[in-house]
Amino acid sequence: MRPKLLLTLLAFFFLNPHSQSQPQPLVPPVTQGFTCNPNRTRTRCQAYALYRASPPNFLDLASIADLFSVSRLMISKPTNISDPSAPLLPNQLLFVPITCSCNAINSTLAISSANLDYTIKSGDTFWFVSTDHFQNLTTYQSVEIVNPTLVPTKLEVGDSVIFPIFCRCPDQTQKSNQVNFMVSYVFQPSDTLSRLASTFGVSAKSISDVNGNSIKPLDTIFIPVNRLPVLPDSSNSSRNSSSPPPPPPLPPPSFVDKERKGLIRGLAIGVGVCGGFLVLLIGFGVYREVALRKRGGDEEEEKQKREFFVGKGLKEMEASLMADVSECLDKYRVFKIDELRDATDGFSDDCLIEGSVYKGEIDGVQYAIKKMKWNAREELKILQKVNHGNLVQLEGFCIDPQEANCYLVYEHIQNGSLHSWLHTDDKRRRELSWKSRVRIAIDVANGLQYIHEHTRPRVVHKDIKSSNILLDANMRAKIANFGLAKSGCNAITMHIVGTQGYIAPEYLVDGVVSTKMDVFAFGVVLLELVSGREAVDEEGNVLWGEAGGIAMEGGGKSPSPEGRKLEKVRSWVDEALMEESYSIESVVNVVTVAAACVQRDPVKRPSMVDVVYALCRSDELFFDVSEEGLNNPNVTAR
Ligand SMILES: *[C@@H]1O[C@H](CO)[C@@H](O)[C@H](O)[C@H]1NC(C)=O
Ligand SMILES: *[C@@H]1O[C@H](CO)[C@@H](O)[C@H](O)[C@H]1NC(C)=O
Ligand SMILES: *[C@@H]1O[C@H](CO)[C@@H](O)[C@H](O)[C@H]1NC(C)=O
Ligand SMILES: *[C@@H]1O[C@H](CO)[C@@H](O)[C@H](O)[C@H]1NC(C)=O
Ligand SMILES: *[C@@H]1O[C@H](CO)[C@@H](O)[C@H](O)[C@H]1NC(C)=O
Ligand SMILES: *[C@@H]1O[C@H](CO)[C@@H](O)[C@H](O)[C@H]1NC(C)=O
């Protein structure tokens, strides 16, 4: 596995074409029509946004998936692209899944949107990101409304901003007319209503019923569909995209009754599968309960318990089924146990990645397959809620009732764990430049910020360590293994889990579970990135024990405290980094962040929001200093 790592990485850093000043047109706020009833903020549905691949930054699925915090597969599947890693054509149309909900702004105003997190980069404005990156699927005025604490003229790099992608959920009437999804679509100057209708296989009237009759170019409109249309396949024929504009819309049939029935049947099967999954889980709950009871021997009680479980389970199932069905149908693939067996040579050791995680290829796509027992449920519950480019994405699952095993199937992350890069092989460690280390730190921090700040209830990972951080083909980091994660915060537990060297003192002593324990473990990962050393050395000394001393001035020969601090940091930096240029200011900044994270008192530790902000500063610092470091002869592709 010799990736095109560093070049891609460098490209990422330097192809940032945003110019500083963008015109700010004075248009009245465009939130009319995207508002929803604030009394109904619990409405939630699966929706899609139609996105056009566009050069230079959004011409591959990975960067578009990152922008929308989904996996590549979640776009390639509804769009019917067979190879998710192939480059896209300019203007190629894509269906990007979004979760639409009604989000209250205040007591009278709520906006129907999918709220996406975006981290401000140099040159970004609300206007620029809305019109360019998000292609007018939102407006800067709405961005201002949903981010009331941010001052649009005072954005700083690293600020986390919510971009509300406009969307709509079908109402009862629409649902009864077989509308399953609303596709958010930006009306193009060249579009006509009738052509659009035929592209999506719906009537022009159904579009104007939803959007009114005064649709203007660049308005976001909602197209009610029964199912997603097949977009023209441009992977093959029109490689010659020199002059021809977007691929022509396909002419799909409008709804025929027969087709509709097929669809309903398909939906029913889907519901059945999801439901079946729940039944199985619940069924096994009963089974286990019964097995435990057997020992007690009270048969009557056992029977009652069983009935109770089944009754309760069914009710719960029905409720959660109604809520989850659309997401479940679209988001996950249900694998057959035989598929998994074939893919992994019957779970042979050759396919073992580590622990109980196997690598396997199904239909030409690589997956990481984790074999579990009943503990899968908690992880599944959490993974269903989270959705972020810096978290390893769950792609599907499988139940094997015969062996009472449950399998979670994730995207396979090509370059393995950060631990393996830092601690198993000197050559690999040398390949990990300072720049990519900072990038990895920021990626992980973003993923953690997401689970800490943007999930309800909050999720605590509880097992952040370098071996749970995976690196993809572009050396971007993703957090893996939510096996120990907990939703809900500030709980006390008696059952201490985690990994020596990363465990926060308050958790070890009192069992306090909070987001601050992830902050602590993240601080340890930062120290590993800087020093290239393991979290615990051979003698059992923890790395974080040294952090305080490093970050503080004192000792050394230099006359000034600052100078002494620099001296100390220099002597501590991974010697694999010496060969290339890095800015010592950037390193000092990261060490300072790390030291703050590993403070004993959890209250004094920063939040991940602060950490992301501070790390992005390191990124900038590096940027300023060592342009020439880029011509490092070690940096080669393939
Ligand atoms: C929301 O509910 C409140 C009282 O429960 C009611 O006064 C208000 O009119 C409702 N708003 C809408 C838009 O229905
Ligand atoms: C997806 O595209 C392939 C060709 O790439 C085509 O054979 C297949 O019918 C398409 N699937 C659907 C659902 O249209
Ligand atoms: C709600 O927010 C909107 C947009 O910020 C504002 O125009 C409106 O006055 C607010 N309403 C209340 C009751 O605060
Ligand atoms: C979005 O709208 C602006 C005008 O408001 C336009 O300049 C820009 O090209 C549009 N972006 C896209 C991707 O269509
Ligand atoms: C794709 O290319 C192959 C040969 O390269 C050709 O046989 C096939 O017809 C093409 N498909 C489309 C949809 O153009
Ligand atoms: C690309 O376009 C040129 C000229 O328009 C044509 O000669 C060539 O065959 C095209 N190539 C493909 C792969 O379609």
XYZ file of C-alpha atoms and ligand atoms in Angstrom:
722
model
C 0.000 0.000 0.000
C 1.929 3.023 -1.200
C -0.507 5.878 -1.284
C -0.278 9.103 -3.149
C -0.366 10.598 0.285
C 1.717 13.666 0.623
C 1.193 15.179 -2.761
C -2.538 15.042 -2.348
C -2.093 16.535 1.040
C -0.004 19.367 -0.271
C -2.492 19.971 -3.018
C -5.150 20.229 -0.376
C -3.230 22.913 1.415
C -2.302 25.059 -1.487
C -5.176 24.900 -3.884
C -7.269 27.242 -1.910
C -8.385 29.743 -4.470
C -10.723 31.849 -2.407
C -10.148 35.492 -2.916
C -10.484 37.756 0.024
C -13.235 40.150 -0.931
C -16.560 38.927 -2.211
C -19.405 41.142 -3.264
C -22.187 41.104 -0.729
C -25.362 41.642 -2.711
C -28.157 43.332 -0.855
C -31.013 40.917 -1.209
C -33.787 40.713 1.350
C -33.519 37.609 3.520
C -34.696 34.584 1.619
C -36.191 32.435 4.313
C -39.792 32.725 3.193
C -41.020 29.370 2.105
C -38.314 27.549 4.039
C -39.889 28.333 7.345
C -41.770 25.639 9.193
C -44.182 25.593 12.075
C -42.090 26.075 15.230
C -44.587 23.934 17.121
C -43.577 20.975 15.029
C -39.843 20.951 15.451
C -39.733 17.219 15.949
C -40.468 16.493 12.309
C -37.494 14.817 10.732
C -37.056 13.068 7.418
C -34.619 11.811 4.868
C -34.202 14.213 1.967
C -31.745 14.755 -0.852
C -29.963 17.724 -2.298
C -29.027 17.785 -5.946
C -25.383 18.813 -6.184
C -23.242 19.475 -9.232
C -19.657 18.316 -9.228
C -17.560 21.394 -9.888
C -13.879 22.125 -10.292
C -11.479 22.738 -8.710
C -12.378 21.564 -5.204
C -15.453 19.443 -5.649
C -14.647 17.098 -8.454
C -14.435 13.903 -6.451
C -16.868 12.171 -4.157
C -14.565 12.347 -1.147
C -14.515 16.132 -0.913
C -18.239 16.450 -1.594
C -18.963 13.750 0.981
C -16.781 15.630 3.480
C -18.605 18.875 2.778
C -21.935 17.220 3.544
C -20.587 14.993 6.326
C -21.664 11.775 4.665
C -19.733 8.838 3.268
C -18.912 8.499 -0.402
C -21.095 5.446 -0.587
C -24.071 7.412 0.642
C -23.774 9.568 -2.462
C -22.657 6.950 -4.957
C -25.524 4.608 -4.168
C -28.514 6.907 -4.788
C -26.665 8.474 -7.711
C -25.847 5.062 -9.173
C -22.107 5.526 -9.478
C -20.352 2.195 -9.481
C -16.862 3.331 -8.484
C -16.917 5.837 -5.605
C -13.232 6.663 -6.014
C -13.379 7.618 -9.693
C -13.138 11.335 -10.458
C -16.341 13.081 -11.456
C -17.085 15.118 -14.519
C -17.649 18.843 -14.165
C -21.357 19.436 -13.687
C -22.100 15.782 -13.056
C -25.297 15.579 -11.045
C -25.273 13.902 -7.645
C -27.888 13.052 -5.061
C -26.542 13.906 -1.638
C -28.569 12.552 1.292
C -29.420 15.067 3.998
C -31.428 14.743 7.174
C -34.109 17.372 7.090
C -35.659 18.814 10.206
C -37.546 21.823 11.462
C -35.100 23.926 13.469
C -36.401 26.548 15.847
C -34.646 29.924 15.788
C -36.877 31.574 18.372
C -40.455 31.214 19.557
C -41.949 32.392 16.290
C -39.457 31.377 13.629
C -38.247 27.945 12.547
C -36.373 27.003 9.391
C -36.738 23.710 7.597
C -33.154 22.717 6.908
C -30.379 20.180 7.182
C -27.837 21.906 9.375
C -24.301 21.174 8.258
C -21.189 22.022 10.161
C -18.506 23.874 8.301
C -15.124 25.067 9.522
C -14.130 28.441 8.158
C -10.998 28.499 6.037
C -8.956 31.421 4.927
C -10.942 33.703 2.607
C -14.356 32.233 3.405
C -17.394 34.415 3.904
C -20.970 33.308 4.537
C -21.781 34.525 1.053
C -18.911 32.739 -0.638
C -19.482 29.389 1.050
C -23.257 29.547 0.434
C -23.020 30.431 -3.250
C -19.883 28.511 -4.160
C -19.422 25.427 -1.957
C -23.110 24.921 -1.277
C -24.193 26.164 -4.708
C -27.029 28.372 -3.419
C -28.709 25.514 -1.553
C -28.697 28.039 1.277
C -28.404 31.808 1.510
C -26.006 33.907 3.521
C -28.951 35.626 5.218
C -30.152 32.318 6.593
C -26.638 31.471 7.686
C -26.614 34.701 9.677
C -29.921 33.814 11.307
C -28.897 30.335 12.415
C -25.530 31.532 13.716
C -26.666 34.447 15.871
C -23.450 34.504 17.905
C -21.144 34.954 14.923
C -20.409 38.338 13.408
C -20.281 37.843 9.615
C -17.592 40.457 9.142
C -15.407 39.041 11.892
C -15.075 35.407 10.882
C -11.873 33.726 11.868
C -10.239 30.656 10.428
C -11.384 27.654 12.426
C -14.756 29.093 13.377
C -17.434 26.456 13.266
C -20.436 27.672 11.303
C -23.776 26.010 10.648
C -24.939 26.139 7.055
C -28.678 25.416 6.826
C -29.257 23.533 3.573
C -32.863 24.183 2.653
C -35.037 21.118 2.573
C -38.585 20.034 3.102
C -40.348 16.991 4.499
C -43.436 15.665 2.741
C -46.633 16.456 4.639
C -49.480 14.009 5.229
C -51.233 14.829 1.961
C -48.050 14.446 -0.034
C -47.240 11.193 1.717
C -50.637 9.828 0.831
C -49.843 10.777 -2.775
C -46.794 8.511 -2.690
C -44.274 11.288 -2.187
C -41.405 9.744 -0.257
C -38.737 12.400 -0.604
C -38.317 16.036 -1.404
C -35.239 16.809 -3.452
C -33.728 20.241 -2.830
C -32.830 21.666 -6.197
C -31.412 25.012 -7.242
C -33.338 26.211 -10.267
C -30.819 26.926 -13.013
C -31.112 29.834 -15.447
C -31.339 27.320 -18.314
C -34.067 25.217 -16.671
C -37.701 25.107 -17.621
C -40.314 23.674 -15.347
C -41.467 21.092 -17.835
C -37.987 19.807 -18.573
C -37.203 19.606 -14.907
C -40.429 17.722 -14.326
C -39.527 15.194 -16.958
C -36.011 14.768 -15.577
C -37.450 13.854 -12.216
C -40.348 11.861 -13.607
C -43.010 14.019 -12.005
C -45.616 16.430 -13.294
C -44.894 20.139 -13.609
C -47.970 20.776 -11.529
C -46.650 18.776 -8.596
C -43.552 20.998 -8.578
C -45.495 24.244 -8.732
C -47.926 22.969 -6.091
C -45.018 22.775 -3.688
C -43.059 25.829 -4.800
C -45.608 28.275 -6.150
C -45.655 29.759 -9.621
C -42.999 32.432 -9.355
C -39.845 30.357 -9.389
C -36.778 32.440 -10.200
C -33.364 31.239 -11.322
C -31.113 30.273 -8.394
C -34.059 29.779 -6.046
C -33.935 26.563 -4.076
C -37.032 24.555 -4.917
C -38.281 21.214 -3.671
C -39.177 18.440 -6.027
C -41.548 15.852 -4.590
C -40.584 12.384 -5.778
C -41.732 8.897 -5.151
C -38.195 7.689 -5.666
C -35.006 9.167 -6.974
C -34.734 9.193 -10.741
C -31.739 7.561 -12.403
C -29.321 10.271 -13.394
C -27.595 10.043 -16.750
C -24.477 7.892 -16.558
C -21.633 10.157 -17.504
C -18.841 7.906 -16.351
C -18.245 6.572 -19.799
C -19.541 8.209 -22.889
C -18.755 11.855 -22.369
C -15.224 11.861 -21.032
C -14.774 14.586 -23.612
C -16.237 17.250 -21.470
C -14.382 20.078 -23.134
C -17.347 21.979 -24.499
C -20.597 20.179 -23.753
C -22.377 21.504 -20.664
C -24.216 19.282 -18.159
C -25.348 15.890 -19.300
C -28.803 15.974 -20.817
C -31.641 15.110 -18.503
C -32.940 11.629 -18.994
C -36.510 11.096 -20.040
C -37.977 8.823 -17.408
C -41.539 7.617 -17.513
C -44.003 9.384 -15.297
C -45.642 7.323 -12.623
C -47.343 4.287 -13.936
C -49.537 2.433 -11.541
C -47.681 -0.792 -11.919
C -44.424 0.869 -11.130
C -45.915 2.437 -8.080
C -47.023 -0.893 -6.763
C -43.550 -2.294 -7.268
C -42.240 0.583 -5.298
C -44.623 0.109 -2.472
C -43.692 -3.506 -2.377
C -40.011 -2.541 -2.307
C -40.691 -0.213 0.567
C -42.575 -2.892 2.416
C -39.679 -5.271 2.039
C -37.341 -2.590 3.295
C -39.546 -2.014 6.301
C -39.614 -5.734 6.820
C -35.860 -5.942 6.815
C -35.416 -3.125 9.312
C -38.204 -4.473 11.415
C -36.764 -7.944 11.176
C -33.507 -6.633 12.427
C -35.179 -5.166 15.462
C -37.171 -8.318 16.048
C -33.980 -10.303 15.929
C -32.277 -8.017 18.390
C -35.237 -8.102 20.690
C -35.647 -11.798 20.135
C -32.124 -12.354 21.268
C -32.721 -10.139 24.242
C -35.487 -12.530 25.195
C -33.330 -15.504 24.465
C -30.600 -14.263 26.705
C -33.056 -13.363 29.398
C -34.507 -16.839 29.190
C -31.109 -18.465 29.318
C -30.279 -16.542 32.462
C -33.631 -17.373 33.999
C -33.249 -21.084 33.318
C -30.733 -21.254 36.063
C -33.230 -19.744 38.486
C -35.713 -22.331 37.308
C -38.978 -20.464 37.877
C -40.869 -21.295 34.723
C -43.962 -19.200 35.333
C -41.947 -16.089 35.957
C -39.917 -16.835 32.911
C -43.010 -16.987 30.771
C -44.322 -13.723 32.114
C -41.049 -12.039 31.526
C -40.956 -13.314 27.999
C -44.422 -12.048 27.248
C -43.566 -8.731 28.751
C -40.454 -8.455 26.648
C -42.143 -9.397 23.443
C -45.100 -7.116 24.069
C -42.962 -4.181 25.017
C -40.542 -4.918 22.237
C -43.241 -4.946 19.624
C -44.631 -1.663 20.768
C -41.240 -0.064 20.876
C -40.440 -1.531 17.552
C -43.527 -0.112 15.989
C -42.795 3.325 17.360
C -39.163 3.442 16.400
C -39.929 1.840 13.084
C -42.223 4.650 12.091
C -39.582 7.159 13.071
C -36.578 5.414 11.584
C -37.831 3.683 8.525
C -36.813 6.237 5.940
C -33.330 6.602 7.333
C -32.857 2.935 7.833
C -33.882 2.162 4.289
C -31.499 4.541 2.731
C -28.567 4.641 5.000
C -27.589 1.086 5.584
C -27.185 -2.009 3.593
C -28.254 -5.267 5.145
C -25.617 -7.840 4.272
C -26.159 -11.549 4.136
C -23.935 -13.670 6.300
C -22.840 -15.617 3.209
C -21.672 -12.429 1.552
C -19.511 -11.663 4.565
C -18.174 -15.212 4.713
C -17.224 -15.108 1.038
C -15.598 -11.729 1.418
C -13.422 -12.811 4.324
C -12.604 -16.404 3.358
C -14.848 -17.574 6.157
C -13.364 -15.032 8.595
C -9.893 -16.397 8.085
C -6.924 -14.962 9.917
C -5.507 -13.713 6.629
C -8.308 -11.187 6.477
C -7.993 -10.109 10.077
C -7.119 -6.439 10.495
C -6.984 -6.496 14.248
C -9.060 -7.685 17.169
C -12.299 -8.943 15.682
C -12.228 -6.671 12.630
C -11.867 -8.297 9.231
C -11.236 -6.849 5.821
C -13.405 -7.988 2.951
C -14.379 -6.992 -0.549
C -18.016 -7.094 -1.589
C -19.099 -6.041 -5.078
C -15.723 -4.455 -5.621
C -15.881 -2.289 -2.513
C -13.595 -2.835 0.473
C -15.177 -2.986 3.888
C -14.042 -3.439 7.451
C -16.264 -6.004 9.103
C -16.482 -6.160 12.866
C -17.753 -9.330 14.449
C -19.662 -8.747 17.645
C -22.152 -10.245 20.030
C -24.930 -8.281 21.640
C -22.799 -5.327 22.487
C -23.337 -4.231 18.888
C -26.562 -2.538 19.799
C -25.104 0.407 21.676
C -22.579 1.113 18.952
C -25.247 0.843 16.290
C -27.466 3.193 18.233
C -24.729 5.770 18.443
C -23.489 5.377 14.882
C -27.003 5.877 13.581
C -27.032 9.290 15.148
C -23.637 10.492 14.052
C -22.652 11.496 10.618
C -19.420 13.318 10.019
C -16.512 13.153 7.614
C -14.051 12.605 10.449
C -15.861 9.600 11.877
C -15.593 6.179 10.296
C -18.869 5.585 8.553
C -21.069 2.572 9.183
C -22.203 1.179 5.836
C -24.352 -1.716 6.907
C -24.862 -4.613 9.213
C -25.633 -8.288 9.293
C -27.221 -10.635 11.736
C -26.344 -14.277 11.930
C -29.048 -15.821 14.122
C -27.499 -19.268 13.908
C -24.330 -18.272 15.674
C -25.898 -15.374 17.530
C -23.402 -12.985 16.004
C -23.945 -9.471 14.835
C -21.687 -7.790 12.313
C -21.164 -4.111 11.775
C -19.815 -3.245 8.345
C -17.805 -0.031 7.990
C -16.092 1.752 5.175
C -12.567 0.407 4.901
C -9.950 3.014 5.671
C -6.977 2.386 3.492
C -3.934 3.563 5.373
C -4.496 1.947 8.727
C -4.137 3.449 12.157
C -2.163 6.474 13.271
C -0.589 4.176 15.846
C 0.898 2.024 13.115
C 2.314 5.086 11.357
C 3.856 6.531 14.484
C 5.024 3.548 16.409
C 5.705 0.502 14.268
C 7.990 1.636 11.535
C 10.581 4.435 11.405
C 10.193 4.883 7.684
C 6.490 5.513 7.922
C 7.020 7.862 10.820
C 9.387 9.904 8.668
C 6.770 10.131 5.953
C 4.411 11.755 8.409
C 5.380 15.405 8.023
C 4.566 18.061 10.583
C 1.982 19.466 8.261
C 0.148 16.156 7.976
C 0.388 15.665 11.741
C -1.304 19.010 12.344
C -3.905 18.126 9.736
C -4.595 14.798 11.465
C -4.908 16.571 14.817
C -7.424 19.026 13.360
C -9.415 16.219 11.729
C -9.675 14.286 14.979
C -10.532 17.453 16.886
C -13.301 18.203 14.395
C -14.736 14.707 14.757
C -14.708 14.993 18.531
C -16.175 18.461 18.468
C -18.996 17.040 16.398
C -19.884 14.205 18.771
C -19.522 16.466 21.797
C -21.423 19.474 20.540
C -23.771 18.371 17.814
C -25.364 15.158 18.990
C -28.262 15.003 21.421
C -27.641 13.537 23.880
C -23.926 14.158 23.647
C -21.717 11.220 22.810
C -18.487 10.510 24.674
C -16.156 8.223 22.743
C -14.302 7.001 25.866
C -11.511 5.290 23.973
C -9.643 7.903 21.971
C -6.136 6.665 21.205
C -3.836 6.569 18.219
C -4.898 3.045 17.291
C -8.531 4.192 17.015
C -7.605 6.954 14.589
C -7.549 5.738 11.008
C -5.979 7.439 8.002
C -7.585 7.365 4.590
C -5.927 7.451 1.193
C -5.448 11.207 1.472
C -4.074 10.899 4.994
C -7.191 12.480 6.412
C -8.072 11.130 9.828
C -11.242 9.419 10.937
C -12.198 8.306 14.422
C -13.062 4.630 14.631
C -14.378 2.162 17.169
C -17.355 3.492 19.034
C -17.498 0.188 20.902
C -17.102 1.835 24.301
C -18.868 5.077 23.451
C -21.604 6.354 25.694
C -24.359 8.745 24.930
C -25.330 10.909 27.831
C -22.860 12.778 29.896
C -21.618 13.222 33.421
C -22.595 9.701 34.343
C -20.719 7.789 36.974
C -19.664 4.263 36.199
C -18.132 1.560 38.332
C -16.908 -0.375 35.381
C -13.724 1.293 34.208
C -12.805 0.679 30.588
C -10.288 2.349 28.319
C -6.618 2.176 27.515
C -3.688 2.690 29.850
C -1.926 5.975 29.143
C -5.026 7.687 27.786
C -7.393 7.396 30.713
C -8.220 10.663 32.435
C -7.441 10.684 36.175
C -10.983 11.600 37.295
C -12.399 8.664 35.373
C -9.866 6.241 36.758
C -10.488 7.414 40.313
C -14.186 8.277 40.412
C -15.579 6.809 37.196
C -16.791 10.208 35.982
C -17.757 10.039 32.314
C -17.716 13.389 30.534
C -16.565 14.911 27.274
C -13.506 16.132 29.167
C -12.174 12.581 29.293
C -12.037 12.582 25.486
C -10.278 15.951 25.615
C -7.682 14.399 27.903
C -7.102 11.400 25.639
C -6.906 13.719 22.649
C -4.168 15.672 24.455
C -2.212 12.429 24.740
C -2.610 11.814 20.986
C -1.238 15.330 20.347
C 1.787 14.499 22.489
C 2.331 11.330 20.445
C 2.150 13.353 17.238
C 4.741 15.828 18.505
C 7.150 13.426 20.169
C 6.646 10.288 18.096
C 6.615 8.383 21.387
C 4.046 5.945 22.732
C 1.449 6.900 25.315
C 3.116 4.543 27.787
C 6.787 3.629 27.546
C 8.392 0.258 28.340
C 8.812 1.184 31.982
C 5.149 2.061 32.253
C 5.684 5.848 32.445
C 2.819 7.781 30.925
C 3.624 10.317 28.237
C 1.225 12.899 29.622
C 3.228 13.018 32.832
C 5.869 15.076 30.989
C 3.558 17.490 29.251
C 3.274 20.032 32.039
C 7.028 20.386 32.334
C 7.516 20.804 28.616
C 4.950 23.535 28.203
C 6.211 25.534 31.169
C 9.246 27.702 30.973
C 12.058 27.024 33.374
C 15.427 25.219 33.344
C 17.607 25.532 30.250
C 20.298 28.061 29.500
C 18.417 30.651 27.523
C 18.016 33.944 29.387
C 14.358 34.493 28.508
C 11.492 32.261 29.677
C 10.197 32.033 26.110
C 13.611 30.961 24.899
C 13.796 28.258 27.534
C 10.408 26.945 26.512
C 11.505 26.798 22.889
C 14.659 24.983 23.873
C 12.684 22.381 25.768
C 10.173 21.821 23.016
C 12.986 21.464 20.474
C 14.643 18.765 22.506
C 11.370 16.910 22.798
C 10.160 16.913 19.202
C 10.177 13.643 17.265
C 13.615 13.346 15.653
C 11.935 11.977 12.537
C 10.707 15.518 11.999
C 14.147 17.108 12.111
C 14.829 16.332 8.507
C 12.132 18.533 7.210
C 11.328 22.055 7.997
C 8.624 22.870 10.452
C 7.860 25.998 12.280
C 8.808 25.786 15.928
C 6.040 28.262 16.739
C 3.545 25.819 15.316
C 5.009 22.980 17.397
C 4.993 25.099 20.552
C 1.384 25.980 19.891
C 0.408 22.309 19.595
C 2.357 21.394 22.743
C 0.590 24.192 24.597
C -2.797 22.861 23.474
C -1.777 19.334 24.481
C -0.659 20.476 27.922
C -3.980 22.243 28.452
C -5.860 19.094 27.448
C -4.042 16.794 29.872
C -4.489 18.927 32.982
C -5.590 16.881 35.968
C -8.556 19.090 36.727
C -11.189 18.387 34.057
C -12.759 21.798 34.604
C -9.546 23.505 33.493
C -9.313 21.526 30.251
C -10.521 23.329 27.131
C -13.567 22.154 25.210
C -13.070 20.644 21.756
C -14.405 23.877 20.288
C -11.490 25.755 21.845
C -9.095 23.025 20.756
C -10.165 23.162 17.111
C -9.757 26.901 17.175
C -6.295 26.762 18.708
C -5.076 24.020 16.371
C -6.190 25.840 13.272
C -3.856 28.567 14.447
C -0.995 26.064 14.283
C -1.964 25.288 10.776
C -1.736 28.946 9.865
C 1.563 29.317 11.640
C 3.018 26.535 9.615
C 1.644 28.055 6.525
C 3.419 31.341 7.136
C 6.841 29.930 7.647
C 8.023 27.066 5.551
C 7.028 27.333 1.971
C 10.363 25.781 0.940
C 9.759 22.688 3.042
C 7.399 21.580 0.348
C 10.169 20.612 -1.972
C 11.292 17.941 0.396
C 12.753 15.173 -1.787
C 11.153 12.566 0.473
C 7.761 13.697 -0.662
C 6.982 11.555 -3.633
C 3.857 10.010 -4.896
C 3.708 6.275 -5.365
C -47.829 27.271 18.416
O -48.454 26.963 19.654
C -48.871 28.116 20.390
C -49.487 27.683 21.686
O -49.227 26.341 21.947
C -49.893 28.921 19.571
O -50.247 30.083 20.282
C -49.243 29.300 18.239
O -50.205 29.951 17.443
C -48.739 28.075 17.512
N -48.041 28.514 16.327
C -48.301 28.054 15.114
C -47.522 28.637 14.016
O -49.162 27.205 14.927
C -27.014 1.951 -12.678
O -26.096 2.063 -13.721
C -25.831 0.848 -14.416
C -24.766 1.134 -15.451
O -23.682 1.770 -14.878
C -27.115 0.330 -15.057
O -26.865 -0.896 -15.678
C -28.166 0.150 -13.977
O -29.387 -0.199 -14.563
C -28.347 1.438 -13.188
N -29.230 1.211 -12.064
C -30.438 1.717 -12.008
C -31.223 1.450 -10.788
O -30.871 2.389 -12.922
C -37.059 35.613 15.567
O -35.911 35.725 14.718
C -36.137 36.479 13.537
C -34.873 36.430 12.708
O -33.743 36.627 13.484
C -36.513 37.912 13.898
O -36.779 38.642 12.708
C -37.759 37.874 14.765
O -38.082 39.176 15.190
C -37.519 36.994 15.991
N -38.751 36.890 16.748
C -38.771 36.955 18.070
C -40.109 36.839 18.732
O -37.749 37.112 18.721
C -25.229 31.288 -6.711
O -25.845 32.534 -6.860
C -24.965 33.606 -7.174
C -25.792 34.861 -7.331
O -26.543 35.070 -6.205
C -24.203 33.313 -8.472
O -23.261 34.328 -8.716
C -23.493 31.990 -8.343
O -22.875 31.662 -9.560
C -24.464 30.902 -7.950
N -23.714 29.679 -7.728
C -23.956 28.565 -8.404
C -23.079 27.414 -8.102
O -24.849 28.482 -9.226
C -19.123 2.596 -22.215
O -17.942 2.234 -22.906
C -17.982 0.941 -23.454
C -16.651 0.661 -24.112
O -15.658 1.499 -23.614
C -19.122 0.828 -24.466
O -19.207 -0.478 -24.983
C -20.433 1.190 -23.792
O -21.479 1.190 -24.749
C -20.344 2.552 -23.155
N -21.561 2.823 -22.405
C -22.200 3.956 -22.518
C -23.416 4.137 -21.670
O -21.832 4.856 -23.254
C -13.321 13.493 -27.991
O -13.666 14.511 -28.905
C -12.923 14.468 -30.116
C -13.328 15.637 -30.975
O -14.546 16.174 -30.573
C -13.160 13.124 -30.828
O -12.357 13.052 -31.995
C -12.784 11.989 -29.890
O -13.099 10.752 -30.502
C -13.555 12.113 -28.594
N -13.133 11.078 -27.687
C -13.974 10.320 -27.016
C -13.395 9.345 -26.074
O -15.195 10.438 -27.149
